[in-house]
Amino acid sequence: MIDTRRLRTLRAVADHGTVTAAAAALHLTPSAVSQQLVALEHEVGHRLFTRDGRGVRLTAVGRIMLGHANEVLAQLERAAAEVAAYADGEAGEVTVACFSTAISAVLSPTIAALRRTHPGLRVRVRDAEGDEGLAMLLDGEADLTVAVEYRGAPDAADRRLSRLPLYAEPFDLVLPRDHPEAASASLVSVASDTWIGPYPGNPVHDVITFACQQAGFTPDFAHSSDDFRAVVALVKAGAGVALVPRLALRDMTLTDVVVHQTPGPERRVFAAVRRGAGAHPLLRPLLAGLRAASPTLTTSPEQPAHPVTT
């Protein structure tokens, strides 16, 4: 009989590539993870991993087992959802991993609405930037994540996840008000400027870099911050120019800067749960609330004194 806890360990090691990283995600010691893998290999009768530099990689049998592990764990999620539905599931706690802009734009309004319609549902929020939210979801530290598409992100066909598209958010070009191109700036016209943006590894960094490369140049990121208020503050100080997701600008005071709409770049935002968990009675209203809060989010930021220009 194969222990399902060992299947979770198998998936964690496959996801993280090393026993040490998987152990940290599972809140176990590396020796405990190694013992779980040895026990699973004994149950299966085959090697599941081989050494690969400082990490490990799946053998052919390991890949077969990982596919079955994803199916088994998804079925367990479905079972938990059905049991909770049978028991009504009117009360309980859900942990949501979400990046800061989406916390303000979609998660907070959803929580406010759920307090009226589902008073027994408690939402615990974890700020998770970059790819942290998906890792927390897959490692069991979160029940739902709101995340951004990025190169290398699990796609819609990933057998571990169920995804719900939420919104596509455009980026705006932000310049100091005294910039020589302030009246009619474009990506090409500021190609040689100093740039301000998120750190590499943040999905937004990839979107900005790709958009600039499509325009024919690679941005020179002299200043880095994952906090868009800090990015805009640096623009105000004349430290450079930036592409900023539109929702991040929505509640800022945009004095001393000029904002231009730019065609093309956008970040696509989705909600995800572990496959099989979408029918859980505590997750269904949360997913529905996030979707309901999303359709009107791509309009220009309301800044009457400093309107967005095209």
mmCIF file of C-alpha atoms in Angstrom:
data_model
loop_
_atom_site.group_PDB
_atom_site.id
_atom_site.type_symbol
_atom_site.label_atom_id
_atom_site.label_comp_id
_atom_site.label_asym_id
_atom_site.label_seq_id
_atom_site.Cartn_x
_atom_site.Cartn_y
_atom_site.Cartn_z
ATOM 1 C CA MET A 1 0.000 0.000 0.000
ATOM 2 C CA ILE A 2 1.423 3.377 -1.041
ATOM 3 C CA ASP A 3 1.282 6.082 1.640
ATOM 4 C CA THR A 4 -0.271 9.286 0.226
ATOM 5 C CA ARG A 5 2.020 11.382 2.432
ATOM 6 C CA ARG A 6 4.925 9.982 0.465
ATOM 7 C CA LEU A 7 3.199 10.979 -2.772
ATOM 8 C CA ARG A 8 3.084 14.575 -1.497
ATOM 9 C CA THR A 9 6.783 14.308 -0.708
ATOM 10 C CA LEU A 10 7.475 12.958 -4.201
ATOM 11 C CA ARG A 11 5.658 15.911 -5.771
ATOM 12 C CA ALA A 12 7.399 18.455 -3.551
ATOM 13 C CA VAL A 13 10.845 17.137 -4.473
ATOM 14 C CA ALA A 14 9.891 17.086 -8.160
ATOM 15 C CA ASP A 15 8.630 20.685 -7.904
ATOM 16 C CA HIS A 16 11.623 22.068 -5.999
ATOM 17 C CA GLY A 17 14.434 19.997 -7.484
ATOM 18 C CA THR A 18 16.276 19.374 -4.215
ATOM 19 C CA VAL A 19 15.541 17.466 -1.029
ATOM 20 C CA THR A 20 16.527 20.480 1.068
ATOM 21 C CA ALA A 21 14.100 22.863 -0.684
ATOM 22 C CA ALA A 22 11.300 20.299 -0.563
ATOM 23 C CA ALA A 23 11.927 19.746 3.138
ATOM 24 C CA ALA A 24 11.647 23.484 3.824
ATOM 25 C CA ALA A 25 8.367 23.659 1.890
ATOM 26 C CA LEU A 26 6.956 20.649 3.743
ATOM 27 C CA HIS A 27 8.253 21.820 7.141
ATOM 28 C CA LEU A 28 10.253 18.616 7.512
ATOM 29 C CA THR A 29 13.934 17.885 7.934
ATOM 30 C CA PRO A 30 15.907 16.818 4.831
ATOM 31 C CA SER A 31 16.543 13.445 6.459
ATOM 32 C CA ALA A 32 12.802 12.915 6.959
ATOM 33 C CA VAL A 33 12.166 13.704 3.276
ATOM 34 C CA SER A 34 14.941 11.319 2.223
ATOM 35 C CA GLN A 35 13.448 8.593 4.411
ATOM 36 C CA GLN A 36 10.020 9.163 2.840
ATOM 37 C CA LEU A 37 11.514 8.824 -0.647
ATOM 38 C CA VAL A 38 13.417 5.659 0.282
ATOM 39 C CA ALA A 39 10.239 4.167 1.722
ATOM 40 C CA LEU A 40 8.273 5.079 -1.412
ATOM 41 C CA GLU A 41 10.943 3.549 -3.639
ATOM 42 C CA HIS A 42 10.719 0.405 -1.525
ATOM 43 C CA GLU A 43 6.931 0.358 -1.953
ATOM 44 C CA VAL A 44 7.206 0.868 -5.712
ATOM 45 C CA GLY A 45 10.212 -1.381 -6.219
ATOM 46 C CA HIS A 46 12.100 1.094 -8.430
ATOM 47 C CA ARG A 47 14.368 4.102 -8.161
ATOM 48 C CA LEU A 48 12.374 7.333 -8.492
ATOM 49 C CA PHE A 49 15.170 9.934 -8.497
ATOM 50 C CA THR A 50 18.766 10.186 -9.651
ATOM 51 C CA ARG A 51 21.388 12.755 -8.728
ATOM 52 C CA ASP A 52 21.663 15.770 -11.058
ATOM 53 C CA GLY A 53 24.442 18.096 -9.934
ATOM 54 C CA ARG A 54 23.394 19.479 -6.567
ATOM 55 C CA GLY A 55 19.784 18.449 -7.107
ATOM 56 C CA VAL A 56 17.819 15.422 -8.196
ATOM 57 C CA ARG A 57 15.720 14.546 -11.235
ATOM 58 C CA LEU A 58 12.988 12.005 -11.811
ATOM 59 C CA THR A 59 13.697 8.655 -13.392
ATOM 60 C CA ALA A 60 11.291 7.276 -16.006
ATOM 61 C CA VAL A 61 9.455 5.399 -13.245
ATOM 62 C CA GLY A 62 9.513 8.555 -11.134
ATOM 63 C CA ARG A 63 7.745 10.472 -13.903
ATOM 64 C CA ILE A 64 5.110 7.730 -14.095
ATOM 65 C CA MET A 65 4.598 7.880 -10.341
ATOM 66 C CA LEU A 66 4.396 11.673 -10.377
ATOM 67 C CA GLY A 67 1.560 11.533 -12.912
ATOM 68 C CA HIS A 68 -0.349 9.104 -10.708
ATOM 69 C CA ALA A 69 0.483 11.148 -7.602
ATOM 70 C CA ASN A 70 -1.107 14.221 -9.196
ATOM 71 C CA GLU A 71 -4.250 12.209 -9.967
ATOM 72 C CA VAL A 72 -4.454 10.662 -6.488
ATOM 73 C CA LEU A 73 -3.902 13.962 -4.700
ATOM 74 C CA ALA A 74 -6.491 15.693 -6.905
ATOM 75 C CA GLN A 75 -8.976 12.952 -6.068
ATOM 76 C CA LEU A 76 -8.302 13.461 -2.367
ATOM 77 C CA GLU A 77 -8.998 17.179 -2.812
ATOM 78 C CA ARG A 78 -12.297 16.311 -4.518
ATOM 79 C CA ALA A 79 -13.167 13.933 -1.695
ATOM 80 C CA ALA A 80 -12.503 16.639 0.907
ATOM 81 C CA ALA A 81 -14.632 19.070 -1.101
ATOM 82 C CA GLU A 82 -17.557 16.639 -1.308
ATOM 83 C CA VAL A 83 -17.389 15.805 2.391
ATOM 84 C CA ALA A 84 -17.309 19.492 3.256
ATOM 85 C CA ALA A 85 -20.259 20.122 0.933
ATOM 86 C CA TYR A 86 -22.189 17.290 2.589
ATOM 87 C CA ALA A 87 -21.581 18.913 5.954
ATOM 88 C CA ASP A 88 -22.700 22.267 4.455
ATOM 89 C CA GLY A 89 -19.280 23.853 4.818
ATOM 90 C CA GLU A 90 -20.787 27.105 6.017
ATOM 91 C CA ALA A 91 -17.917 27.953 8.349
ATOM 92 C CA GLY A 92 -14.168 27.632 8.150
ATOM 93 C CA GLU A 93 -10.901 29.335 7.232
ATOM 94 C CA VAL A 94 -9.327 29.709 3.803
ATOM 95 C CA THR A 95 -5.766 30.922 3.265
ATOM 96 C CA VAL A 96 -5.249 33.036 0.155
ATOM 97 C CA ALA A 97 -1.824 33.907 -1.267
ATOM 98 C CA CYS A 98 -2.098 37.082 -3.326
ATOM 99 C CA PHE A 99 0.188 39.850 -4.620
ATOM 100 C CA SER A 100 -0.290 43.320 -3.153
ATOM 101 C CA THR A 101 -2.046 45.071 -6.059
ATOM 102 C CA ALA A 102 -4.623 42.303 -6.367
ATOM 103 C CA ILE A 103 -5.157 42.355 -2.592
ATOM 104 C CA SER A 104 -6.338 45.944 -2.961
ATOM 105 C CA ALA A 105 -8.144 45.553 -6.280
ATOM 106 C CA VAL A 106 -10.013 42.244 -6.046
ATOM 107 C CA LEU A 107 -9.368 40.356 -2.815
ATOM 108 C CA SER A 108 -10.339 43.091 -0.348
ATOM 109 C CA PRO A 109 -13.674 43.859 -2.098
ATOM 110 C CA THR A 110 -14.382 40.129 -2.237
ATOM 111 C CA ILE A 111 -13.723 39.717 1.485
ATOM 112 C CA ALA A 112 -16.002 42.682 2.248
ATOM 113 C CA ALA A 113 -18.820 41.120 0.190
ATOM 114 C CA LEU A 114 -18.333 37.679 1.755
ATOM 115 C CA ARG A 115 -18.638 39.113 5.259
ATOM 116 C CA ARG A 116 -22.255 39.863 4.355
ATOM 117 C CA THR A 117 -23.113 36.756 2.341
ATOM 118 C CA HIS A 118 -20.925 34.108 4.041
ATOM 119 C CA PRO A 119 -20.253 35.342 7.595
ATOM 120 C CA GLY A 120 -18.824 31.981 8.648
ATOM 121 C CA LEU A 121 -16.065 32.120 6.019
ATOM 122 C CA ARG A 122 -12.798 33.481 7.401
ATOM 123 C CA VAL A 123 -10.157 34.509 4.845
ATOM 124 C CA ARG A 124 -6.527 34.581 5.903
ATOM 125 C CA VAL A 125 -4.400 36.645 3.507
ATOM 126 C CA ARG A 126 -0.716 36.073 2.744
ATOM 127 C CA ASP A 127 1.081 38.687 0.621
ATOM 128 C CA ALA A 128 2.909 36.681 -2.041
ATOM 129 C CA GLU A 129 4.782 38.480 -4.804
ATOM 130 C CA GLY A 130 6.252 36.979 -7.952
ATOM 131 C CA ASP A 131 5.871 33.216 -8.166
ATOM 132 C CA GLU A 132 5.589 32.779 -4.369
ATOM 133 C CA GLY A 133 1.803 32.303 -4.434
ATOM 134 C CA LEU A 134 1.861 29.280 -6.729
ATOM 135 C CA ALA A 135 4.626 27.688 -4.680
ATOM 136 C CA MET A 136 2.622 28.240 -1.483
ATOM 137 C CA LEU A 137 -0.459 26.697 -3.096
ATOM 138 C CA LEU A 138 1.362 23.609 -4.338
ATOM 139 C CA ASP A 139 3.157 23.205 -1.010
ATOM 140 C CA GLY A 140 -0.135 23.312 0.899
ATOM 141 C CA GLU A 141 0.580 26.641 2.639
ATOM 142 C CA ALA A 142 -2.361 28.289 0.850
ATOM 143 C CA ASP A 143 -5.762 27.031 -0.319
ATOM 144 C CA LEU A 144 -6.067 29.532 -3.178
ATOM 145 C CA THR A 145 -3.711 31.908 -4.932
ATOM 146 C CA VAL A 146 -4.149 34.960 -7.119
ATOM 147 C CA ALA A 147 -1.146 34.986 -9.419
ATOM 148 C CA VAL A 148 0.293 36.461 -12.602
ATOM 149 C CA GLU A 149 1.195 34.668 -15.819
ATOM 150 C CA TYR A 150 4.942 34.503 -16.367
ATOM 151 C CA ARG A 151 7.409 32.512 -18.391
ATOM 152 C CA GLY A 152 7.678 29.096 -16.792
ATOM 153 C CA ALA A 153 4.404 29.378 -14.850
ATOM 154 C CA PRO A 154 2.187 26.248 -14.751
ATOM 155 C CA ASP A 155 -0.177 26.519 -17.715
ATOM 156 C CA ALA A 156 -3.878 25.747 -17.986
ATOM 157 C CA ALA A 157 -3.139 22.089 -18.737
ATOM 158 C CA ASP A 158 -1.101 21.550 -15.554
ATOM 159 C CA ARG A 159 -2.519 18.482 -13.810
ATOM 160 C CA ARG A 160 -1.873 19.859 -10.342
ATOM 161 C CA LEU A 161 -4.028 22.987 -10.618
ATOM 162 C CA SER A 162 -7.419 24.341 -11.612
ATOM 163 C CA ARG A 163 -7.285 27.935 -12.847
ATOM 164 C CA LEU A 164 -9.810 30.747 -13.244
ATOM 165 C CA PRO A 165 -8.835 33.738 -15.447
ATOM 166 C CA LEU A 166 -9.595 37.030 -13.690
ATOM 167 C CA TYR A 167 -8.391 40.023 -15.695
ATOM 168 C CA ALA A 168 -5.738 41.353 -18.071
ATOM 169 C CA GLU A 169 -4.153 44.554 -16.816
ATOM 170 C CA PRO A 170 -2.359 47.016 -19.120
ATOM 171 C CA PHE A 171 0.840 48.831 -18.206
ATOM 172 C CA ASP A 172 1.344 52.592 -18.277
ATOM 173 C CA LEU A 173 4.572 54.477 -18.912
ATOM 174 C CA VAL A 174 5.442 56.794 -16.019
ATOM 175 C CA LEU A 175 7.899 59.680 -16.469
ATOM 176 C CA PRO A 176 8.994 62.681 -14.394
ATOM 177 C CA ARG A 177 6.874 65.714 -15.253
ATOM 178 C CA ASP A 178 9.951 67.631 -16.480
ATOM 179 C CA HIS A 179 11.114 64.795 -18.759
ATOM 180 C CA PRO A 180 11.952 65.999 -22.311
ATOM 181 C CA GLU A 181 9.470 63.437 -23.729
ATOM 182 C CA ALA A 182 6.744 64.160 -21.172
ATOM 183 C CA ALA A 183 4.279 65.461 -23.773
ATOM 184 C CA SER A 184 4.298 62.471 -26.116
ATOM 185 C CA ALA A 185 6.472 59.695 -24.799
ATOM 186 C CA SER A 186 6.586 56.152 -26.169
ATOM 187 C CA LEU A 187 8.709 53.153 -25.297
ATOM 188 C CA VAL A 188 11.018 53.891 -28.226
ATOM 189 C CA SER A 189 11.512 57.532 -27.238
ATOM 190 C CA VAL A 190 12.721 56.579 -23.729
ATOM 191 C CA ALA A 191 14.765 53.554 -24.763
ATOM 192 C CA SER A 192 18.037 55.128 -23.654
ATOM 193 C CA ASP A 193 16.702 56.295 -20.276
ATOM 194 C CA THR A 194 17.528 54.806 -16.899
ATOM 195 C CA TRP A 195 14.763 52.384 -15.896
ATOM 196 C CA ILE A 196 13.141 51.520 -12.582
ATOM 197 C CA GLY A 197 11.352 48.211 -12.093
ATOM 198 C CA PRO A 198 10.849 45.007 -10.117
ATOM 199 C CA TYR A 199 13.614 42.560 -9.373
ATOM 200 C CA PRO A 200 14.355 39.703 -11.799
ATOM 201 C CA GLY A 201 12.158 36.771 -10.784
ATOM 202 C CA ASN A 202 9.103 38.976 -10.386
ATOM 203 C CA PRO A 203 6.739 38.184 -13.308
ATOM 204 C CA VAL A 204 6.308 41.912 -13.956
ATOM 205 C CA HIS A 205 10.044 42.213 -14.623
ATOM 206 C CA ASP A 206 9.652 39.664 -17.416
ATOM 207 C CA VAL A 207 6.642 41.480 -18.908
ATOM 208 C CA ILE A 208 8.436 44.832 -18.933
ATOM 209 C CA THR A 209 11.641 43.401 -20.374
ATOM 210 C CA PHE A 210 9.748 41.553 -23.108
ATOM 211 C CA ALA A 211 7.696 44.658 -24.027
ATOM 212 C CA CYS A 212 10.853 46.746 -24.350
ATOM 213 C CA GLN A 213 12.609 44.065 -26.386
ATOM 214 C CA GLN A 214 9.604 43.991 -28.707
ATOM 215 C CA ALA A 215 10.126 47.746 -29.133
ATOM 216 C CA GLY A 216 13.753 47.115 -30.079
ATOM 217 C CA PHE A 217 15.780 47.649 -26.907
ATOM 218 C CA THR A 218 16.643 46.094 -23.542
ATOM 219 C CA PRO A 219 15.875 48.374 -20.562
ATOM 220 C CA ASP A 220 18.725 49.440 -18.284
ATOM 221 C CA PHE A 221 17.329 48.720 -14.805
ATOM 222 C CA ALA A 222 19.447 50.881 -12.529
ATOM 223 C CA HIS A 223 16.943 50.792 -9.637
ATOM 224 C CA SER A 224 14.914 47.806 -8.443
ATOM 225 C CA SER A 225 11.884 47.505 -6.154
ATOM 226 C CA ASP A 226 8.880 45.187 -6.051
ATOM 227 C CA ASP A 227 6.875 47.986 -4.395
ATOM 228 C CA PHE A 228 5.268 50.115 -7.124
ATOM 229 C CA ARG A 229 4.790 53.062 -4.762
ATOM 230 C CA ALA A 230 8.555 53.083 -4.339
ATOM 231 C CA VAL A 231 8.977 52.800 -8.129
ATOM 232 C CA VAL A 232 6.741 55.845 -8.723
ATOM 233 C CA ALA A 233 8.494 57.762 -5.927
ATOM 234 C CA LEU A 234 11.809 57.190 -7.705
ATOM 235 C CA VAL A 235 10.286 58.397 -10.966
ATOM 236 C CA LYS A 236 9.089 61.561 -9.175
ATOM 237 C CA ALA A 237 12.649 62.062 -7.929
ATOM 238 C CA GLY A 238 13.914 61.989 -11.515
ATOM 239 C CA ALA A 239 15.783 58.709 -11.060
ATOM 240 C CA GLY A 240 14.366 57.178 -14.247
ATOM 241 C CA VAL A 241 11.260 55.990 -16.072
ATOM 242 C CA ALA A 242 9.057 52.972 -15.450
ATOM 243 C CA LEU A 243 6.301 50.774 -16.802
ATOM 244 C CA VAL A 244 3.772 50.224 -14.026
ATOM 245 C CA PRO A 245 0.650 48.018 -13.978
ATOM 246 C CA ARG A 246 -2.387 50.297 -14.223
ATOM 247 C CA LEU A 247 -4.093 49.064 -11.066
ATOM 248 C CA ALA A 248 -0.981 49.818 -9.051
ATOM 249 C CA LEU A 249 -1.408 53.480 -10.058
ATOM 250 C CA ARG A 250 -5.096 53.650 -9.242
ATOM 251 C CA ASP A 251 -4.843 54.827 -5.632
ATOM 252 C CA MET A 252 -1.611 56.825 -5.941
ATOM 253 C CA THR A 253 -1.252 60.595 -6.001
ATOM 254 C CA LEU A 254 0.425 61.119 -9.351
ATOM 255 C CA THR A 255 1.863 64.569 -8.797
ATOM 256 C CA ASP A 256 5.159 65.415 -10.503
ATOM 257 C CA VAL A 257 4.787 62.545 -12.970
ATOM 258 C CA VAL A 258 3.174 62.064 -16.374
ATOM 259 C CA VAL A 259 1.399 58.830 -17.260
ATOM 260 C CA HIS A 260 1.067 57.534 -20.831
ATOM 261 C CA GLN A 261 -0.876 54.512 -22.012
ATOM 262 C CA THR A 262 1.306 52.070 -23.925
ATOM 263 C CA PRO A 263 -0.061 49.527 -26.401
ATOM 264 C CA GLY A 264 0.822 45.890 -25.925
ATOM 265 C CA PRO A 265 2.218 44.987 -22.502
ATOM 266 C CA GLU A 266 -0.202 43.610 -19.919
ATOM 267 C CA ARG A 267 -0.158 41.208 -17.035
ATOM 268 C CA ARG A 268 -2.704 38.409 -17.027
ATOM 269 C CA VAL A 269 -4.031 37.578 -13.587
ATOM 270 C CA PHE A 270 -5.701 34.324 -12.575
ATOM 271 C CA ALA A 271 -6.894 32.505 -9.477
ATOM 272 C CA ALA A 272 -5.815 28.923 -8.873
ATOM 273 C CA VAL A 273 -6.621 26.100 -6.481
ATOM 274 C CA ARG A 274 -5.222 22.619 -6.243
ATOM 275 C CA ARG A 275 -6.927 20.379 -8.760
ATOM 276 C CA GLY A 276 -10.046 18.806 -7.306
ATOM 277 C CA ALA A 277 -10.552 21.508 -4.660
ATOM 278 C CA GLY A 278 -12.621 23.927 -6.757
ATOM 279 C CA ALA A 279 -15.915 22.415 -5.586
ATOM 280 C CA HIS A 280 -15.108 22.977 -1.902
ATOM 281 C CA PRO A 281 -17.972 25.018 -0.374
ATOM 282 C CA LEU A 282 -15.530 27.458 1.199
ATOM 283 C CA LEU A 283 -13.650 28.010 -2.062
ATOM 284 C CA ARG A 284 -16.626 28.283 -4.431
ATOM 285 C CA PRO A 285 -17.915 31.632 -3.083
ATOM 286 C CA LEU A 286 -14.396 33.004 -2.874
ATOM 287 C CA LEU A 287 -13.671 32.141 -6.508
ATOM 288 C CA ALA A 288 -17.043 33.560 -7.579
ATOM 289 C CA GLY A 289 -16.372 36.763 -5.629
ATOM 290 C CA LEU A 290 -12.943 37.231 -7.189
ATOM 291 C CA ARG A 291 -14.397 36.750 -10.652
ATOM 292 C CA ALA A 292 -17.208 39.212 -9.961
ATOM 293 C CA ALA A 293 -14.734 41.846 -8.748
ATOM 294 C CA SER A 294 -12.525 41.564 -11.837
ATOM 295 C CA PRO A 295 -14.283 42.664 -15.074
ATOM 296 C CA THR A 296 -14.119 46.442 -14.474
ATOM 297 C CA LEU A 297 -10.461 46.579 -13.477
ATOM 298 C CA THR A 298 -8.795 47.500 -16.770
ATOM 299 C CA THR A 299 -10.041 51.093 -17.025
ATOM 300 C CA SER A 300 -7.644 54.010 -16.757
ATOM 301 C CA PRO A 301 -6.701 55.229 -13.277
ATOM 302 C CA GLU A 302 -8.895 58.088 -12.127
ATOM 303 C CA GLN A 303 -6.577 61.058 -11.748
ATOM 304 C CA PRO A 304 -8.524 64.156 -12.880
ATOM 305 C CA ALA A 305 -5.686 66.569 -12.177
ATOM 306 C CA HIS A 306 -3.142 64.457 -14.043
ATOM 307 C CA PRO A 307 -5.015 62.532 -16.738
ATOM 308 C CA VAL A 308 -3.623 59.522 -18.537
ATOM 309 C CA THR A 309 -2.503 60.478 -22.035
ATOM 310 C CA THR A 310 -2.296 58.364 -25.166
#
